[in-house]
């Protein structure tokens, strides 16, 4: 299929590599400043013949990009994090336009598996209130939002099952070029249980995002990666 990349930064480059390796065409790369970009902004001409767009930019521009793509009847995979306070504005817009959008704070398939494991773990731990629960997320120094979208999602899962706690204690660390590590710790007076997901590189996010583009092509509606995973497993 014909994929357009919106945001030709670190993720945009990795997505291009993965998309090409899966037999897709990537002729359109939109970015205001990046070397190698084919267009500076989203336009009807730029997106002619494009089957789906993959958006990895920055929290402050993602919402405008999503609106422009919906206006142009283009389906989109949104990987940018930190715009979720606008979901209630975007969802009805996508439904009204009849386009397709799939988003996730973390397109790694392994992280989705981690979320599924955490559902079960928090359910079990809800019976044991002698454990303190905390979380640490470590990302590269360029990441613009904190805590990470993935950490917030884990906090949501926790709140669903552990009603004695109103929030999860999250420590965000920004360090070097770390692609993304999420560690959940349960500590009692006698032991410590640790669960961790550690991305080795960015390729896992890019692969999930390209799989999502293949999935969203021709679909209508507002989806998360969970909807795609439900179909896959
Ligand atoms: N969901 C996931 O699985 C996942 C995984 C990794 C990262 N992320 C998220 O993805 C986003 C991008 O990450 P990254 O590491 O690739 O960042 P990055 O290297 O900074 O790349 C972002 C690119 O978007 C460009 N950009 C800015 N405004 C734009 C616009 N209006 N239209 C098109 N392009 C625009 C930037 O250009 P300038 O530099 O010139 O401003 C930059 O080249 C972040 O929100 C990050 O948290 C999500």
XYZ file of C-alpha atoms and ligand atoms in Angstrom:
281
model
C 0.000 0.000 0.000
C 0.870 3.660 -0.342
C 1.878 5.090 3.042
C 2.525 8.759 3.887
C 4.697 9.631 6.860
C 3.769 12.761 8.827
C 6.778 13.758 10.950
C 10.090 12.599 9.495
C 11.994 12.425 12.776
C 13.423 9.438 14.604
C 10.216 7.411 14.393
C 9.396 8.598 10.874
C 12.732 7.255 9.609
C 12.254 3.898 11.340
C 8.698 3.620 9.998
C 9.938 4.223 6.464
C 12.475 1.397 6.829
C 9.901 -1.058 8.238
C 7.193 -0.072 5.721
C 9.585 -0.615 2.783
C 10.662 -3.987 4.216
C 6.977 -5.030 4.288
C 6.591 -4.181 0.595
C 4.855 -0.804 0.941
C 5.544 2.390 -0.984
C 6.596 5.514 0.947
C 6.731 8.411 -1.496
C 5.331 11.077 0.819
C 7.190 12.293 3.900
C 5.790 15.498 5.409
C 7.901 17.535 7.828
C 8.473 21.296 8.056
C 12.247 21.092 8.402
C 13.660 17.557 8.223
C 16.177 16.746 5.489
C 14.721 14.220 3.052
C 11.095 15.295 3.602
C 9.103 15.540 0.355
C 6.610 18.188 1.572
C 6.614 20.819 4.314
C 2.926 20.502 5.183
C -0.171 18.373 4.758
C -2.102 19.148 1.573
C -4.508 17.470 -0.840
C -1.842 17.359 -3.558
C 0.752 15.796 -1.258
C -1.606 13.015 -0.186
C -3.013 12.107 -3.608
C -3.186 8.316 -3.953
C -2.122 7.695 -0.323
C -3.916 4.746 1.375
C -3.020 5.603 4.977
C -0.893 8.111 6.912
C 1.313 7.470 9.918
C 1.659 10.477 12.238
C 4.588 10.702 14.715
C 5.217 14.400 15.392
C 4.792 16.314 18.679
C 1.909 16.769 21.164
C 1.279 20.410 20.215
C 0.849 19.731 16.480
C -0.742 16.274 16.377
C -4.335 17.475 16.866
C -4.124 19.979 13.988
C -2.603 17.274 11.783
C -5.369 14.805 12.676
C -8.026 17.419 11.804
C -6.388 18.227 8.457
C -6.135 14.523 7.545
C -9.811 13.945 8.398
C -10.739 16.946 6.237
C -8.863 15.289 3.361
C -10.603 11.913 3.997
C -7.345 10.191 4.928
C -7.086 7.357 7.404
C -4.350 7.739 9.993
C -2.262 5.903 12.552
C -1.411 8.332 15.383
C 1.712 7.473 17.334
C 2.287 10.934 18.822
C 1.616 10.955 22.557
C 0.504 13.735 24.907
C -2.601 14.948 22.982
C -5.140 12.714 24.712
C -6.933 15.580 26.533
C -8.375 16.346 23.061
C -9.777 12.863 22.423
C -13.346 13.978 23.176
C -13.003 16.595 20.450
C -11.352 14.281 17.894
C -13.470 11.140 18.247
C -16.773 12.771 17.096
C -14.943 14.510 14.262
C -13.611 11.197 12.904
C -17.017 9.514 13.303
C -18.723 12.404 11.504
C -16.229 12.427 8.634
C -16.394 8.630 8.276
C -12.615 8.256 8.138
C -10.487 5.864 10.205
C -8.071 6.595 13.046
C -6.080 4.214 15.231
C -3.924 5.522 18.063
C -1.777 4.169 20.850
C 0.752 5.629 23.253
C 2.824 2.582 22.437
C 2.566 0.640 19.189
C 4.889 -2.097 20.392
C 3.048 -5.418 20.248
C 5.122 -6.509 23.291
C 3.768 -3.585 25.297
C 0.208 -4.573 24.463
C 1.049 -8.041 25.780
C 2.511 -6.326 28.897
C -0.768 -4.389 29.401
C -2.689 -7.674 29.186
C -0.378 -9.258 31.780
C -0.739 -6.194 34.042
C -4.550 -6.530 33.955
C -4.146 -9.990 35.434
C -1.397 -8.999 37.888
C -3.367 -6.012 39.298
C -6.457 -8.224 39.629
C -4.443 -10.677 41.744
C -2.720 -7.910 43.735
C -6.062 -6.298 44.594
C -6.390 -9.056 47.224
C -3.114 -8.091 48.934
C -3.036 -4.588 50.343
C 0.293 -5.079 52.147
C 2.153 -4.250 48.913
C 3.232 -0.757 47.969
C 2.896 -0.237 44.231
C 5.156 2.064 42.259
C 6.304 2.548 38.721
C 9.372 3.892 36.980
C 9.537 4.839 33.316
C 12.823 5.679 31.619
C 13.042 7.360 28.200
C 15.576 9.267 26.119
C 16.229 12.922 26.917
C 14.389 14.143 23.767
C 10.971 12.895 24.912
C 8.637 15.872 25.333
C 5.937 14.449 27.644
C 6.178 12.945 31.136
C 4.960 10.603 32.467
C 4.863 8.572 29.273
C 1.499 7.653 27.724
C 2.351 4.022 28.406
C 2.884 4.750 32.117
C -0.455 6.573 32.276
C -2.153 3.598 30.647
C -0.663 1.248 33.262
C -1.903 3.626 35.991
C -5.398 3.417 34.481
C -5.297 -0.383 34.532
C -4.171 -0.270 38.160
C -6.975 2.102 39.211
C -9.525 -0.194 37.601
C -8.487 -3.105 39.821
C -6.942 -1.567 42.952
C -9.609 0.667 44.415
C -7.701 1.382 47.663
C -5.278 3.599 45.693
C -6.352 6.802 43.968
C -3.255 6.993 41.762
C -0.068 5.190 40.809
C 3.204 6.638 42.047
C 5.146 7.154 38.778
C 8.782 8.206 38.585
C 9.874 9.533 35.163
C 13.554 9.471 34.278
C 14.999 11.031 31.106
C 18.346 9.518 30.298
C 20.592 9.161 27.221
C 18.943 7.452 24.251
C 16.830 4.874 26.158
C 13.983 3.794 23.771
C 11.539 3.080 26.622
C 11.532 0.994 29.820
C 8.524 0.566 32.129
C 8.986 -1.134 35.485
C 6.177 -1.864 37.950
C 7.211 -2.784 41.494
C 5.158 -4.355 44.269
C 6.958 -4.144 47.584
C 5.949 -5.562 50.959
C 7.959 -5.844 54.178
C 9.172 -9.269 53.122
C 9.588 -9.259 49.359
C 9.647 -7.353 46.081
C 7.889 -8.341 42.846
C 9.067 -6.546 39.691
C 7.558 -6.617 36.206
C 9.313 -4.853 33.374
C 8.944 -4.155 29.679
C 12.099 -2.915 28.020
C 12.180 -1.849 24.388
C 15.558 -2.779 22.854
C 15.197 -0.227 20.060
C 12.538 1.763 18.161
C 11.838 -0.915 15.593
C 9.093 -2.560 17.674
C 7.071 0.698 17.729
C 7.538 1.150 13.984
C 6.493 -2.414 13.179
C 3.292 -2.065 15.242
C 2.535 1.291 13.580
C 2.964 -0.136 10.062
C 0.786 -3.143 10.979
C -1.790 -0.618 12.233
C -1.638 1.230 8.880
C -2.320 -2.061 7.083
C -5.244 -2.642 9.485
C -6.815 0.847 9.287
C -6.734 1.036 5.466
C -10.315 1.354 4.247
C -11.827 1.159 7.795
C -14.149 3.728 9.333
C -14.071 4.644 13.010
C -11.959 5.546 16.013
C -9.785 2.715 17.307
C -6.930 1.879 19.649
C -4.291 -0.786 19.178
C -6.361 -2.990 21.505
C -9.051 -3.268 18.823
C -6.425 -4.441 16.342
C -4.906 -6.886 18.846
C -8.331 -8.362 19.639
C -8.559 -9.313 15.976
C -5.016 -10.693 15.873
C -5.146 -12.935 18.955
N 3.146 5.401 20.019
C 4.372 4.913 19.994
O 4.590 3.698 19.882
C 5.545 5.850 20.076
C 6.864 5.402 20.028
C 7.901 6.317 20.012
C 7.604 7.677 20.039
N 6.314 8.087 20.122
C 5.915 9.512 20.067
O 6.001 9.922 18.724
C 6.281 11.317 18.664
C 7.494 11.550 17.759
O 8.639 10.890 18.308
P 10.072 10.986 17.592
O 11.011 10.362 18.548
O 9.994 10.492 16.201
O 10.271 12.583 17.625
P 11.179 13.487 16.671
O 12.435 12.781 16.299
O 11.252 14.820 17.326
O 10.302 13.591 15.325
C 9.161 14.389 15.214
C 9.217 15.050 13.861
O 7.966 15.679 13.603
C 8.260 16.912 12.949
N 7.146 17.850 12.996
C 6.916 18.866 13.864
N 5.788 19.524 13.535
C 5.284 18.908 12.435
C 4.135 19.119 11.617
N 3.269 20.084 11.904
N 3.946 18.302 10.562
C 4.812 17.315 10.287
N 5.922 17.075 11.012
C 6.147 17.840 12.087
C 9.493 17.402 13.682
O 10.119 18.408 12.944
P 11.026 19.521 13.727
O 12.052 18.770 14.480
O 11.568 20.311 12.622
O 10.084 20.265 14.623
C 10.309 16.120 13.771
O 11.094 15.919 12.615
C 6.445 11.754 20.124
O 5.205 12.254 20.598
C 6.778 10.468 20.859
O 6.387 10.487 22.229
C 5.288 7.204 20.136
